[in-house]
Amino acid sequence: MKTLIIILTIFTITTTTAQSAYEKGMGKAFELWGQQKNDEAANLFERIGKAEKDNWLPFYYAAQIHIVKTFGTKNAEEVESRLTKAQDYLNQAKTFSKNNAEILIMEAMLNTAYVVYDGAKYGMTHSAKVEELYQKAKIIEPKNPRAILYHAEWQMGAAKFWGKDPKAFCSEIEKAILYFDTTSSAIPFYPSWGKDQIARIQENCKS
């Protein structure tokens, strides 16, 4: 579970001559993110969220930036700071969208980040949360490809830890591939990341 999400090439932002302030702001935030200006992007997403007042997506992406940045980071203070901020952003997102599978998936990622950073400290407390969050997301949206793919990766990691065969979950990856190809949303900036990580996760399925 080294880097669970690489999203910077996933988003295709469609521009029109009549873009709203929201669309322009979101486009700029994704542009900053693509330029590796992570904190600037997160701060802009936060400002957009506060201006929108009823939109979960800006806070969701602000959280995602901080979560992604912790993978591979060894500085304890930075990890704790970023994951605390990410949880705050997700809490705000939840106030605008309850029982949202995408938010639950991102919260599972957040708890995974704690486990990856320090398994001895957080493994016992956060592993159960990860499993619970993925299960809830899959109940809400059984065909959500991110829930299926990253839950499978989590289960593969757990199988390896306990000396079991991770290939038991390879069929779930195939299911996720199908749903990536058949599910979409008309909502602007709706999450669509994850498909580019299939090959990396499928490495667990090789002999």
PDB file of C-alpha atoms in Angstrom:
ATOM      1  CA  MET A   1       0.000   0.000   0.000  1.00  0.00           C
ATOM      2  CA  LYS A   2       2.819   2.351  -0.825  1.00  0.00           C
ATOM      3  CA  THR A   3       0.942   4.993  -2.770  1.00  0.00           C
ATOM      4  CA  LEU A   4      -2.726   4.215  -2.896  1.00  0.00           C
ATOM      5  CA  ILE A   5      -3.825   7.009  -5.120  1.00  0.00           C
ATOM      6  CA  ILE A   6      -2.135   8.885  -7.887  1.00  0.00           C
ATOM      7  CA  ILE A   7      -4.855  11.114  -9.224  1.00  0.00           C
ATOM      8  CA  LEU A   8      -3.120  14.007 -10.881  1.00  0.00           C
ATOM      9  CA  THR A   9      -3.616  12.670 -14.406  1.00  0.00           C
ATOM     10  CA  ILE A  10      -7.157  11.444 -13.830  1.00  0.00           C
ATOM     11  CA  PHE A  11      -9.189  14.609 -14.091  1.00  0.00           C
ATOM     12  CA  THR A  12     -10.255  16.053 -17.402  1.00  0.00           C
ATOM     13  CA  ILE A  13     -11.598  19.502 -16.774  1.00  0.00           C
ATOM     14  CA  THR A  14     -13.983  20.650 -19.478  1.00  0.00           C
ATOM     15  CA  THR A  15     -13.920  24.392 -19.983  1.00  0.00           C
ATOM     16  CA  THR A  16     -16.688  26.408 -21.557  1.00  0.00           C
ATOM     17  CA  THR A  17     -17.161  30.043 -22.407  1.00  0.00           C
ATOM     18  CA  ALA A  18     -19.750  30.342 -19.656  1.00  0.00           C
ATOM     19  CA  GLN A  19     -17.939  28.838 -16.699  1.00  0.00           C
ATOM     20  CA  SER A  20     -19.278  29.634 -13.266  1.00  0.00           C
ATOM     21  CA  ALA A  21     -17.043  31.003 -10.523  1.00  0.00           C
ATOM     22  CA  TYR A  22     -17.225  27.535  -8.948  1.00  0.00           C
ATOM     23  CA  GLU A  23     -16.038  25.816 -12.114  1.00  0.00           C
ATOM     24  CA  LYS A  24     -13.233  28.305 -12.615  1.00  0.00           C
ATOM     25  CA  GLY A  25     -12.134  27.933  -9.012  1.00  0.00           C
ATOM     26  CA  MET A  26     -12.203  24.151  -9.117  1.00  0.00           C
ATOM     27  CA  GLY A  27     -10.312  24.150 -12.412  1.00  0.00           C
ATOM     28  CA  LYS A  28      -7.646  26.390 -10.912  1.00  0.00           C
ATOM     29  CA  ALA A  29      -7.362  24.179  -7.822  1.00  0.00           C
ATOM     30  CA  PHE A  30      -6.846  21.063  -9.958  1.00  0.00           C
ATOM     31  CA  GLU A  31      -4.290  22.982 -12.015  1.00  0.00           C
ATOM     32  CA  LEU A  32      -2.329  23.862  -8.865  1.00  0.00           C
ATOM     33  CA  TRP A  33      -2.530  20.237  -7.750  1.00  0.00           C
ATOM     34  CA  GLY A  34      -1.202  19.093 -11.090  1.00  0.00           C
ATOM     35  CA  GLN A  35       1.721  21.482 -10.657  1.00  0.00           C
ATOM     36  CA  GLN A  36       2.515  19.820  -7.293  1.00  0.00           C
ATOM     37  CA  LYS A  37       1.456  22.979  -5.442  1.00  0.00           C
ATOM     38  CA  ASN A  38      -0.398  20.792  -2.997  1.00  0.00           C
ATOM     39  CA  ASP A  39      -0.990  23.140  -0.100  1.00  0.00           C
ATOM     40  CA  GLU A  40      -2.044  25.973  -2.401  1.00  0.00           C
ATOM     41  CA  ALA A  41      -4.512  23.626  -4.069  1.00  0.00           C
ATOM     42  CA  ALA A  42      -5.880  22.373  -0.742  1.00  0.00           C
ATOM     43  CA  ASN A  43      -6.293  25.922   0.537  1.00  0.00           C
ATOM     44  CA  LEU A  44      -8.138  26.913  -2.635  1.00  0.00           C
ATOM     45  CA  PHE A  45     -10.443  23.901  -2.374  1.00  0.00           C
ATOM     46  CA  GLU A  46     -11.162  24.934   1.216  1.00  0.00           C
ATOM     47  CA  ARG A  47     -11.996  28.504   0.178  1.00  0.00           C
ATOM     48  CA  ILE A  48     -14.288  27.220  -2.561  1.00  0.00           C
ATOM     49  CA  GLY A  49     -16.021  24.945  -0.065  1.00  0.00           C
ATOM     50  CA  LYS A  50     -16.621  27.795   2.353  1.00  0.00           C
ATOM     51  CA  ALA A  51     -17.960  29.970  -0.460  1.00  0.00           C
ATOM     52  CA  GLU A  52     -20.260  27.244  -1.795  1.00  0.00           C
ATOM     53  CA  LYS A  53     -21.647  26.441   1.676  1.00  0.00           C
ATOM     54  CA  ASP A  54     -23.517  23.311   0.538  1.00  0.00           C
ATOM     55  CA  ASN A  55     -21.074  21.411  -1.692  1.00  0.00           C
ATOM     56  CA  TRP A  56     -19.098  18.454  -0.363  1.00  0.00           C
ATOM     57  CA  LEU A  57     -16.697  18.115  -3.294  1.00  0.00           C
ATOM     58  CA  PRO A  58     -14.226  20.950  -2.520  1.00  0.00           C
ATOM     59  CA  PHE A  59     -13.714  19.702   1.041  1.00  0.00           C
ATOM     60  CA  TYR A  60     -13.398  16.139  -0.245  1.00  0.00           C
ATOM     61  CA  TYR A  61     -10.545  17.116  -2.569  1.00  0.00           C
ATOM     62  CA  ALA A  62      -8.845  19.237   0.093  1.00  0.00           C
ATOM     63  CA  ALA A  63      -8.853  16.132   2.299  1.00  0.00           C
ATOM     64  CA  GLN A  64      -7.549  13.930  -0.503  1.00  0.00           C
ATOM     65  CA  ILE A  65      -4.557  16.162  -1.098  1.00  0.00           C
ATOM     66  CA  HIS A  66      -3.462  15.939   2.524  1.00  0.00           C
ATOM     67  CA  ILE A  67      -4.022  12.179   2.668  1.00  0.00           C
ATOM     68  CA  VAL A  68      -2.034  11.517  -0.501  1.00  0.00           C
ATOM     69  CA  LYS A  69       0.837  13.672   0.759  1.00  0.00           C
ATOM     70  CA  THR A  70       1.310  11.518   3.855  1.00  0.00           C
ATOM     71  CA  PHE A  71       2.169   8.346   1.950  1.00  0.00           C
ATOM     72  CA  GLY A  72       5.933   8.064   1.987  1.00  0.00           C
ATOM     73  CA  THR A  73       6.288  10.889   4.514  1.00  0.00           C
ATOM     74  CA  LYS A  74       8.353  10.019   7.581  1.00  0.00           C
ATOM     75  CA  ASN A  75       7.917  13.277   9.480  1.00  0.00           C
ATOM     76  CA  ALA A  76       5.524  12.483  12.329  1.00  0.00           C
ATOM     77  CA  GLU A  77       4.451  16.074  12.845  1.00  0.00           C
ATOM     78  CA  GLU A  78       3.591  16.509   9.173  1.00  0.00           C
ATOM     79  CA  VAL A  79       1.664  13.234   9.001  1.00  0.00           C
ATOM     80  CA  GLU A  80      -0.384  14.040  12.086  1.00  0.00           C
ATOM     81  CA  SER A  81      -1.040  17.589  10.918  1.00  0.00           C
ATOM     82  CA  ARG A  82      -2.140  16.593   7.424  1.00  0.00           C
ATOM     83  CA  LEU A  83      -4.358  13.731   8.544  1.00  0.00           C
ATOM     84  CA  THR A  84      -5.986  15.888  11.209  1.00  0.00           C
ATOM     85  CA  LYS A  85      -6.740  18.527   8.574  1.00  0.00           C
ATOM     86  CA  ALA A  86      -8.031  15.838   6.223  1.00  0.00           C
ATOM     87  CA  GLN A  87     -10.422  14.513   8.868  1.00  0.00           C
ATOM     88  CA  ASP A  88     -11.692  18.032   9.517  1.00  0.00           C
ATOM     89  CA  TYR A  89     -12.348  18.501   5.799  1.00  0.00           C
ATOM     90  CA  LEU A  90     -14.164  15.175   5.556  1.00  0.00           C
ATOM     91  CA  ASN A  91     -16.278  16.084   8.573  1.00  0.00           C
ATOM     92  CA  GLN A  92     -17.293  19.265   6.776  1.00  0.00           C
ATOM     93  CA  ALA A  93     -18.042  17.312   3.603  1.00  0.00           C
ATOM     94  CA  LYS A  94     -20.314  15.001   5.609  1.00  0.00           C
ATOM     95  CA  THR A  95     -22.411  17.922   6.801  1.00  0.00           C
ATOM     96  CA  PHE A  96     -23.411  18.522   3.168  1.00  0.00           C
ATOM     97  CA  SER A  97     -23.738  14.924   2.042  1.00  0.00           C
ATOM     98  CA  LYS A  98     -24.669  12.162   4.462  1.00  0.00           C
ATOM     99  CA  ASN A  99     -24.281   8.472   3.640  1.00  0.00           C
ATOM    100  CA  ASN A 100     -21.943   9.341   0.786  1.00  0.00           C
ATOM    101  CA  ALA A 101     -19.925   6.362  -0.443  1.00  0.00           C
ATOM    102  CA  GLU A 102     -17.136   8.522  -1.874  1.00  0.00           C
ATOM    103  CA  ILE A 103     -16.599  10.302   1.437  1.00  0.00           C
ATOM    104  CA  LEU A 104     -16.519   6.961   3.258  1.00  0.00           C
ATOM    105  CA  ILE A 105     -13.933   5.648   0.790  1.00  0.00           C
ATOM    106  CA  MET A 106     -11.758   8.703   1.382  1.00  0.00           C
ATOM    107  CA  GLU A 107     -12.115   8.276   5.125  1.00  0.00           C
ATOM    108  CA  ALA A 108     -11.005   4.657   4.713  1.00  0.00           C
ATOM    109  CA  MET A 109      -7.959   6.006   2.845  1.00  0.00           C
ATOM    110  CA  LEU A 110      -7.272   8.366   5.723  1.00  0.00           C
ATOM    111  CA  ASN A 111      -7.329   5.551   8.267  1.00  0.00           C
ATOM    112  CA  THR A 112      -5.165   3.455   5.953  1.00  0.00           C
ATOM    113  CA  ALA A 113      -2.646   6.301   5.906  1.00  0.00           C
ATOM    114  CA  TYR A 114      -2.371   6.082   9.691  1.00  0.00           C
ATOM    115  CA  VAL A 115      -1.762   2.327   9.515  1.00  0.00           C
ATOM    116  CA  VAL A 116       0.804   2.664   6.720  1.00  0.00           C
ATOM    117  CA  TYR A 117       2.628   5.395   8.623  1.00  0.00           C
ATOM    118  CA  ASP A 118       2.844   3.529  11.944  1.00  0.00           C
ATOM    119  CA  GLY A 119       1.277   0.095  12.038  1.00  0.00           C
ATOM    120  CA  ALA A 120       2.489  -0.604  15.562  1.00  0.00           C
ATOM    121  CA  LYS A 121       0.736   2.482  16.888  1.00  0.00           C
ATOM    122  CA  TYR A 122      -2.376   2.613  14.735  1.00  0.00           C
ATOM    123  CA  GLY A 123      -2.840  -0.892  13.356  1.00  0.00           C
ATOM    124  CA  MET A 124      -5.083  -2.225  16.108  1.00  0.00           C
ATOM    125  CA  THR A 125      -7.339   0.813  16.298  1.00  0.00           C
ATOM    126  CA  HIS A 126      -7.552   1.932  12.681  1.00  0.00           C
ATOM    127  CA  SER A 127      -7.625  -1.349  10.753  1.00  0.00           C
ATOM    128  CA  ALA A 128     -11.127  -2.136  11.958  1.00  0.00           C
ATOM    129  CA  LYS A 129     -12.230   1.360  10.929  1.00  0.00           C
ATOM    130  CA  VAL A 130     -10.876   0.833   7.410  1.00  0.00           C
ATOM    131  CA  GLU A 131     -12.793  -2.407   7.003  1.00  0.00           C
ATOM    132  CA  GLU A 132     -15.981  -0.901   8.410  1.00  0.00           C
ATOM    133  CA  LEU A 133     -15.806   2.157   6.155  1.00  0.00           C
ATOM    134  CA  TYR A 134     -15.307   0.106   2.988  1.00  0.00           C
ATOM    135  CA  GLN A 135     -18.166  -2.189   3.944  1.00  0.00           C
ATOM    136  CA  LYS A 136     -20.465   0.793   4.507  1.00  0.00           C
ATOM    137  CA  ALA A 137     -19.454   2.368   1.186  1.00  0.00           C
ATOM    138  CA  LYS A 138     -20.182  -0.888  -0.658  1.00  0.00           C
ATOM    139  CA  ILE A 139     -23.600  -1.170   0.961  1.00  0.00           C
ATOM    140  CA  ILE A 140     -24.463   2.359  -0.184  1.00  0.00           C
ATOM    141  CA  GLU A 141     -22.993   1.886  -3.676  1.00  0.00           C
ATOM    142  CA  PRO A 142     -22.388  -1.808  -4.444  1.00  0.00           C
ATOM    143  CA  LYS A 143     -20.988  -0.938  -7.887  1.00  0.00           C
ATOM    144  CA  ASN A 144     -18.623   1.827  -6.800  1.00  0.00           C
ATOM    145  CA  PRO A 145     -15.303   0.877  -8.469  1.00  0.00           C
ATOM    146  CA  ARG A 146     -13.137   2.747  -5.938  1.00  0.00           C
ATOM    147  CA  ALA A 147     -14.773   0.997  -3.011  1.00  0.00           C
ATOM    148  CA  ILE A 148     -14.277  -2.397  -4.643  1.00  0.00           C
ATOM    149  CA  LEU A 149     -10.713  -1.811  -5.871  1.00  0.00           C
ATOM    150  CA  TYR A 150      -9.248  -0.254  -2.752  1.00  0.00           C
ATOM    151  CA  HIS A 151     -11.075  -2.572  -0.405  1.00  0.00           C
ATOM    152  CA  ALA A 152      -9.519  -5.429  -2.368  1.00  0.00           C
ATOM    153  CA  GLU A 153      -6.095  -3.841  -1.996  1.00  0.00           C
ATOM    154  CA  TRP A 154      -6.647  -3.445   1.727  1.00  0.00           C
ATOM    155  CA  GLN A 155      -7.702  -7.096   2.027  1.00  0.00           C
ATOM    156  CA  MET A 156      -4.666  -8.179   0.013  1.00  0.00           C
ATOM    157  CA  GLY A 157      -2.393  -6.288   2.369  1.00  0.00           C
ATOM    158  CA  ALA A 158      -4.065  -7.906   5.359  1.00  0.00           C
ATOM    159  CA  ALA A 159      -3.748 -11.346   3.752  1.00  0.00           C
ATOM    160  CA  LYS A 160      -0.019 -10.844   3.220  1.00  0.00           C
ATOM    161  CA  PHE A 161       0.393  -9.697   6.817  1.00  0.00           C
ATOM    162  CA  TRP A 162      -1.275 -12.838   8.129  1.00  0.00           C
ATOM    163  CA  GLY A 163       0.559 -15.150   5.731  1.00  0.00           C
ATOM    164  CA  LYS A 164      -2.440 -15.834   3.515  1.00  0.00           C
ATOM    165  CA  ASP A 165      -2.808 -15.742  -0.257  1.00  0.00           C
ATOM    166  CA  PRO A 166      -3.719 -12.239  -1.537  1.00  0.00           C
ATOM    167  CA  LYS A 167      -4.845 -13.739  -4.845  1.00  0.00           C
ATOM    168  CA  ALA A 168      -8.107 -14.654  -3.136  1.00  0.00           C
ATOM    169  CA  PHE A 169      -9.224 -11.077  -3.814  1.00  0.00           C
ATOM    170  CA  CYS A 170      -8.185 -10.838  -7.461  1.00  0.00           C
ATOM    171  CA  SER A 171     -11.725 -11.404  -8.665  1.00  0.00           C
ATOM    172  CA  GLU A 172     -12.698  -8.177  -6.914  1.00  0.00           C
ATOM    173  CA  ILE A 173     -10.218  -6.274  -9.070  1.00  0.00           C
ATOM    174  CA  GLU A 174     -11.860  -7.683 -12.184  1.00  0.00           C
ATOM    175  CA  LYS A 175     -15.201  -6.526 -10.854  1.00  0.00           C
ATOM    176  CA  ALA A 176     -13.802  -3.037 -10.225  1.00  0.00           C
ATOM    177  CA  ILE A 177     -12.498  -2.869 -13.817  1.00  0.00           C
ATOM    178  CA  LEU A 178     -16.001  -3.615 -15.092  1.00  0.00           C
ATOM    179  CA  TYR A 179     -17.553  -0.902 -12.956  1.00  0.00           C
ATOM    180  CA  PHE A 180     -14.920   1.679 -13.889  1.00  0.00           C
ATOM    181  CA  ASP A 181     -15.983   1.130 -17.500  1.00  0.00           C
ATOM    182  CA  THR A 182     -19.725   1.217 -16.882  1.00  0.00           C
ATOM    183  CA  THR A 183     -20.298   3.828 -14.158  1.00  0.00           C
ATOM    184  CA  SER A 184     -20.080   7.589 -14.464  1.00  0.00           C
ATOM    185  CA  SER A 185     -21.648  10.752 -13.100  1.00  0.00           C
ATOM    186  CA  ALA A 186     -22.924  13.886 -14.782  1.00  0.00           C
ATOM    187  CA  ILE A 187     -22.002  15.955 -11.720  1.00  0.00           C
ATOM    188  CA  PRO A 188     -19.027  18.227 -12.522  1.00  0.00           C
ATOM    189  CA  PHE A 189     -15.812  17.199 -10.747  1.00  0.00           C
ATOM    190  CA  TYR A 190     -17.391  14.032  -9.346  1.00  0.00           C
ATOM    191  CA  PRO A 191     -14.682  11.536  -8.246  1.00  0.00           C
ATOM    192  CA  SER A 192     -13.443   9.309 -11.068  1.00  0.00           C
ATOM    193  CA  TRP A 193      -9.919   8.486  -9.892  1.00  0.00           C
ATOM    194  CA  GLY A 194      -8.454   5.038  -9.348  1.00  0.00           C
ATOM    195  CA  LYS A 195      -8.477   3.275 -12.694  1.00  0.00           C
ATOM    196  CA  ASP A 196      -4.800   4.045 -13.312  1.00  0.00           C
ATOM    197  CA  GLN A 197      -3.882   2.062 -10.192  1.00  0.00           C
ATOM    198  CA  ILE A 198      -5.396  -1.230 -11.328  1.00  0.00           C
ATOM    199  CA  ALA A 199      -2.163  -2.568 -12.860  1.00  0.00           C
ATOM    200  CA  ARG A 200      -0.212  -1.780  -9.687  1.00  0.00           C
ATOM    201  CA  ILE A 201      -2.728  -3.537  -7.468  1.00  0.00           C
ATOM    202  CA  GLN A 202      -2.917  -6.490  -9.849  1.00  0.00           C
ATOM    203  CA  GLU A 203       0.757  -7.172  -9.164  1.00  0.00           C
ATOM    204  CA  ASN A 204      -0.572  -8.980  -6.086  1.00  0.00           C
ATOM    205  CA  CYS A 205      -2.266 -11.472  -8.415  1.00  0.00           C
ATOM    206  CA  LYS A 206       0.941 -12.691 -10.022  1.00  0.00           C
ATOM    207  CA  SER A 207       2.484 -15.969  -8.939  1.00  0.00           C
TER     208      SER A 207
END
